[in-house]
Amino acid sequence: MAIEFLLPTWTLYHSLARKLADKILIDRLHIDEIIAISRGGLTLGHILTDLLRVPISTFTIQSYTDIQMKGEVKITKPLATPLDGKTILLVDDVADSGKTMKRAIEYLNMFSPKKIYTLTLYYKPHSVYKPDYFAQTTSAWVSFPYEPTEMVLNLYKSMRKEGKSDAEIQKFILSLHYTQEEIDFVKKHYAK
């Protein structure tokens, strides 16, 4: 595979989340509500709600269908929280194409918030949207510590399409520091 991968550990993930929370607190932003975009923003939103001591709500946008294959950006589960006059911190894991964040802002503006700030752990320079807050810039494909099954399965599917053998696929996945246990779980239940 000719894709560069970035696999943050749980320790790095928490460290970057604290770095972002620290920036927000230093900037003295008054945030009324964190809105996490499900699924990618859930874990980061959960950590930030603890660090910032602010309530959290969610809604779901889906756009990826596979590794590097972007589908249509659509709201699949609506927000159930009133936002009238509130200052919002909109959270997602990565600003990749930027289309998800742009669609989320457009959607949340229908709820009449006072202000929307945006935050992602990672920002990709080719994104059409640059978040107000992000911890790092990368062009790599980011595989988060909370999605090993999804990533291993996607790698199996993509590499099988390329004609790679199971042994070649497993060797590559192990080189990314996934465990044999994670690989075996996917092979047993999903990659048949």
Tab-separated table of C-alpha atoms in Angstrom:
chain	number	residue	atom	x	y	z
A	1	MET	CA	0.000	0.000	0.000
A	2	ALA	CA	1.313	3.454	-0.879
A	3	ILE	CA	-0.552	5.199	1.919
A	4	GLU	CA	1.264	6.775	4.867
A	5	PHE	CA	-0.306	5.781	8.189
A	6	LEU	CA	-0.353	7.545	11.555
A	7	LEU	CA	-1.399	5.430	14.542
A	8	PRO	CA	-1.576	7.532	17.705
A	9	THR	CA	-1.455	5.602	20.972
A	10	TRP	CA	-3.966	6.163	23.765
A	11	THR	CA	-1.261	8.073	25.648
A	12	LEU	CA	-0.633	10.414	22.717
A	13	TYR	CA	-4.366	10.782	22.104
A	14	HIS	CA	-4.962	11.938	25.698
A	15	SER	CA	-1.930	14.211	25.586
A	16	LEU	CA	-3.173	15.929	22.417
A	17	ALA	CA	-6.669	16.294	23.907
A	18	ARG	CA	-5.186	17.965	27.006
A	19	LYS	CA	-3.145	20.260	24.752
A	20	LEU	CA	-6.349	21.347	22.980
A	21	ALA	CA	-8.266	21.816	26.241
A	22	ASP	CA	-5.370	23.875	27.577
A	23	LYS	CA	-5.532	26.180	24.519
A	24	ILE	CA	-9.265	26.704	24.983
A	25	LEU	CA	-8.890	27.440	28.690
A	26	ILE	CA	-5.979	29.830	28.076
A	27	ASP	CA	-8.085	31.593	25.414
A	28	ARG	CA	-10.837	31.873	28.059
A	29	LEU	CA	-13.539	30.668	25.705
A	30	HIS	CA	-16.906	30.298	27.365
A	31	ILE	CA	-18.302	27.081	25.880
A	32	ASP	CA	-21.905	26.184	26.726
A	33	GLU	CA	-21.987	22.819	24.979
A	34	ILE	CA	-19.632	20.436	23.222
A	35	ILE	CA	-21.210	18.922	20.139
A	36	ALA	CA	-19.387	15.762	19.061
A	37	ILE	CA	-19.804	14.508	15.529
A	38	SER	CA	-20.499	10.816	15.767
A	39	ARG	CA	-18.634	8.624	15.244
A	40	GLY	CA	-15.179	10.212	14.959
A	41	GLY	CA	-15.720	12.988	17.495
A	42	LEU	CA	-17.253	10.829	20.228
A	43	THR	CA	-14.087	9.777	22.024
A	44	LEU	CA	-12.442	13.198	21.778
A	45	GLY	CA	-15.688	14.884	22.824
A	46	HIS	CA	-15.961	12.567	25.823
A	47	ILE	CA	-12.421	13.412	26.937
A	48	LEU	CA	-12.969	17.151	26.361
A	49	THR	CA	-16.207	17.185	28.357
A	50	ASP	CA	-14.148	15.969	31.322
A	51	LEU	CA	-11.234	18.364	30.734
A	52	LEU	CA	-13.384	21.443	30.058
A	53	ARG	CA	-16.223	20.584	32.483
A	54	VAL	CA	-18.851	21.285	29.809
A	55	PRO	CA	-21.899	19.151	28.811
A	56	ILE	CA	-21.850	17.181	25.567
A	57	SER	CA	-24.372	16.261	22.877
A	58	THR	CA	-23.970	14.373	19.616
A	59	PHE	CA	-25.320	13.919	16.133
A	60	THR	CA	-24.162	11.641	13.327
A	61	ILE	CA	-22.689	12.466	9.943
A	62	GLN	CA	-21.370	9.749	7.674
A	63	SER	CA	-19.078	10.218	4.730
A	64	TYR	CA	-16.413	7.503	4.516
A	65	THR	CA	-17.218	4.198	2.896
A	66	ASP	CA	-13.674	2.750	2.972
A	67	ILE	CA	-10.024	3.786	3.297
A	68	GLN	CA	-9.674	6.950	1.211
A	69	MET	CA	-13.131	6.436	-0.332
A	70	LYS	CA	-15.387	9.318	0.584
A	71	GLY	CA	-19.092	9.001	0.148
A	72	GLU	CA	-21.810	11.650	0.288
A	73	VAL	CA	-21.747	13.709	3.507
A	74	LYS	CA	-25.114	13.277	5.173
A	75	ILE	CA	-26.739	13.636	8.593
A	76	THR	CA	-27.882	10.163	9.611
A	77	LYS	CA	-28.915	10.849	13.223
A	78	PRO	CA	-30.095	14.367	14.160
A	79	LEU	CA	-29.154	16.507	17.115
A	80	ALA	CA	-31.707	16.463	19.942
A	81	THR	CA	-30.325	19.381	21.984
A	82	PRO	CA	-31.547	22.993	21.750
A	83	LEU	CA	-28.677	25.364	20.906
A	84	ASP	CA	-30.473	28.727	20.829
A	85	GLY	CA	-27.981	31.418	21.851
A	86	LYS	CA	-25.344	28.922	23.038
A	87	THR	CA	-21.635	28.977	22.296
A	88	ILE	CA	-20.736	25.603	20.824
A	89	LEU	CA	-17.507	23.654	20.493
A	90	LEU	CA	-17.959	21.357	17.495
A	91	VAL	CA	-15.620	18.351	17.779
A	92	ASP	CA	-14.444	15.735	15.287
A	93	ASP	CA	-11.365	13.525	15.152
A	94	VAL	CA	-9.812	14.809	11.926
A	95	ALA	CA	-10.411	17.522	9.326
A	96	ASP	CA	-9.600	15.424	6.287
A	97	SER	CA	-11.518	16.702	3.273
A	98	GLY	CA	-13.208	19.326	5.458
A	99	LYS	CA	-16.613	18.497	3.982
A	100	THR	CA	-17.902	16.882	7.178
A	101	MET	CA	-17.037	19.938	9.266
A	102	LYS	CA	-18.556	22.331	6.729
A	103	ARG	CA	-21.752	20.257	6.578
A	104	ALA	CA	-21.879	20.072	10.394
A	105	ILE	CA	-21.579	23.859	10.761
A	106	GLU	CA	-24.286	24.388	8.162
A	107	TYR	CA	-26.509	21.929	10.037
A	108	LEU	CA	-25.856	23.397	13.510
A	109	ASN	CA	-26.529	26.940	12.304
A	110	MET	CA	-30.149	25.834	11.788
A	111	PHE	CA	-30.351	25.616	15.619
A	112	SER	CA	-29.426	29.324	16.079
A	113	PRO	CA	-26.309	29.054	18.245
A	114	LYS	CA	-24.576	32.251	19.336
A	115	LYS	CA	-21.154	31.065	18.122
A	116	ILE	CA	-19.586	27.834	16.831
A	117	TYR	CA	-15.920	27.054	17.454
A	118	THR	CA	-14.437	23.999	15.746
A	119	LEU	CA	-11.860	21.526	17.006
A	120	THR	CA	-10.204	18.389	15.647
A	121	LEU	CA	-7.268	16.343	16.859
A	122	TYR	CA	-5.709	16.321	13.384
A	123	TYR	CA	-5.888	18.730	10.457
A	124	LYS	CA	-4.897	17.762	6.922
A	125	PRO	CA	-3.443	20.587	4.800
A	126	HIS	CA	-5.614	19.682	1.791
A	127	SER	CA	-8.826	20.121	3.823
A	128	VAL	CA	-11.267	22.738	2.519
A	129	TYR	CA	-11.955	23.683	6.140
A	130	LYS	CA	-9.392	24.612	8.809
A	131	PRO	CA	-10.663	24.138	12.382
A	132	ASP	CA	-10.255	26.890	14.954
A	133	TYR	CA	-8.344	24.428	17.139
A	134	PHE	CA	-6.336	21.356	16.156
A	135	ALA	CA	-3.440	19.552	17.805
A	136	GLN	CA	-1.387	18.415	14.815
A	137	THR	CA	-1.174	18.667	11.049
A	138	THR	CA	-0.673	15.507	8.999
A	139	SER	CA	-1.208	14.184	5.496
A	140	ALA	CA	-1.179	10.577	6.705
A	141	TRP	CA	-4.187	8.310	7.075
A	142	VAL	CA	-4.929	8.423	10.814
A	143	SER	CA	-6.006	5.218	12.500
A	144	PHE	CA	-7.189	5.935	16.028
A	145	PRO	CA	-6.669	3.583	18.977
A	146	TYR	CA	-10.432	3.080	19.321
A	147	GLU	CA	-10.889	1.611	15.822
A	148	PRO	CA	-8.514	-1.356	15.363
A	149	THR	CA	-11.218	-3.696	14.036
A	150	GLU	CA	-12.383	-1.183	11.444
A	151	MET	CA	-8.844	-0.426	10.283
A	152	VAL	CA	-7.637	-4.034	10.127
A	153	LEU	CA	-10.779	-5.050	8.219
A	154	ASN	CA	-10.428	-2.147	5.768
A	155	LEU	CA	-6.779	-3.064	5.172
A	156	TYR	CA	-7.740	-6.686	4.506
A	157	LYS	CA	-10.408	-5.624	2.006
A	158	SER	CA	-8.208	-3.076	0.213
A	159	MET	CA	-5.168	-5.317	0.010
A	160	ARG	CA	-7.185	-8.316	-1.169
A	161	LYS	CA	-8.500	-6.131	-4.014
A	162	GLU	CA	-4.830	-5.477	-4.876
A	163	GLY	CA	-4.278	-9.241	-5.067
A	164	LYS	CA	-2.190	-9.544	-1.889
A	165	SER	CA	-2.086	-12.863	-0.057
A	166	ASP	CA	-3.313	-13.221	3.531
A	167	ALA	CA	0.318	-13.689	4.637
A	168	GLU	CA	1.374	-10.424	2.927
A	169	ILE	CA	-1.601	-8.600	4.405
A	170	GLN	CA	-0.911	-9.906	7.901
A	171	LYS	CA	2.786	-8.963	7.660
A	172	PHE	CA	1.862	-5.423	6.591
A	173	ILE	CA	-0.751	-5.015	9.346
A	174	LEU	CA	1.730	-6.246	11.960
A	175	SER	CA	4.256	-3.688	10.639
A	176	LEU	CA	1.732	-0.979	11.580
A	177	HIS	CA	1.885	-2.269	15.177
A	178	TYR	CA	-1.512	-3.886	15.279
A	179	THR	CA	-1.462	-6.999	17.437
A	180	GLN	CA	-1.910	-10.592	16.352
A	181	GLU	CA	-4.949	-10.681	18.649
A	182	GLU	CA	-6.557	-7.749	16.746
A	183	ILE	CA	-5.814	-9.442	13.408
A	184	ASP	CA	-7.148	-12.814	14.581
A	185	PHE	CA	-10.371	-11.208	15.835
A	186	VAL	CA	-11.015	-9.611	12.432
A	187	LYS	CA	-10.115	-12.785	10.532
A	188	LYS	CA	-12.383	-14.870	12.766
A	189	HIS	CA	-15.437	-12.621	12.544
A	190	TYR	CA	-15.236	-10.390	9.476
A	191	ALA	CA	-12.476	-11.050	6.927
A	192	LYS	CA	-13.604	-14.371	5.546
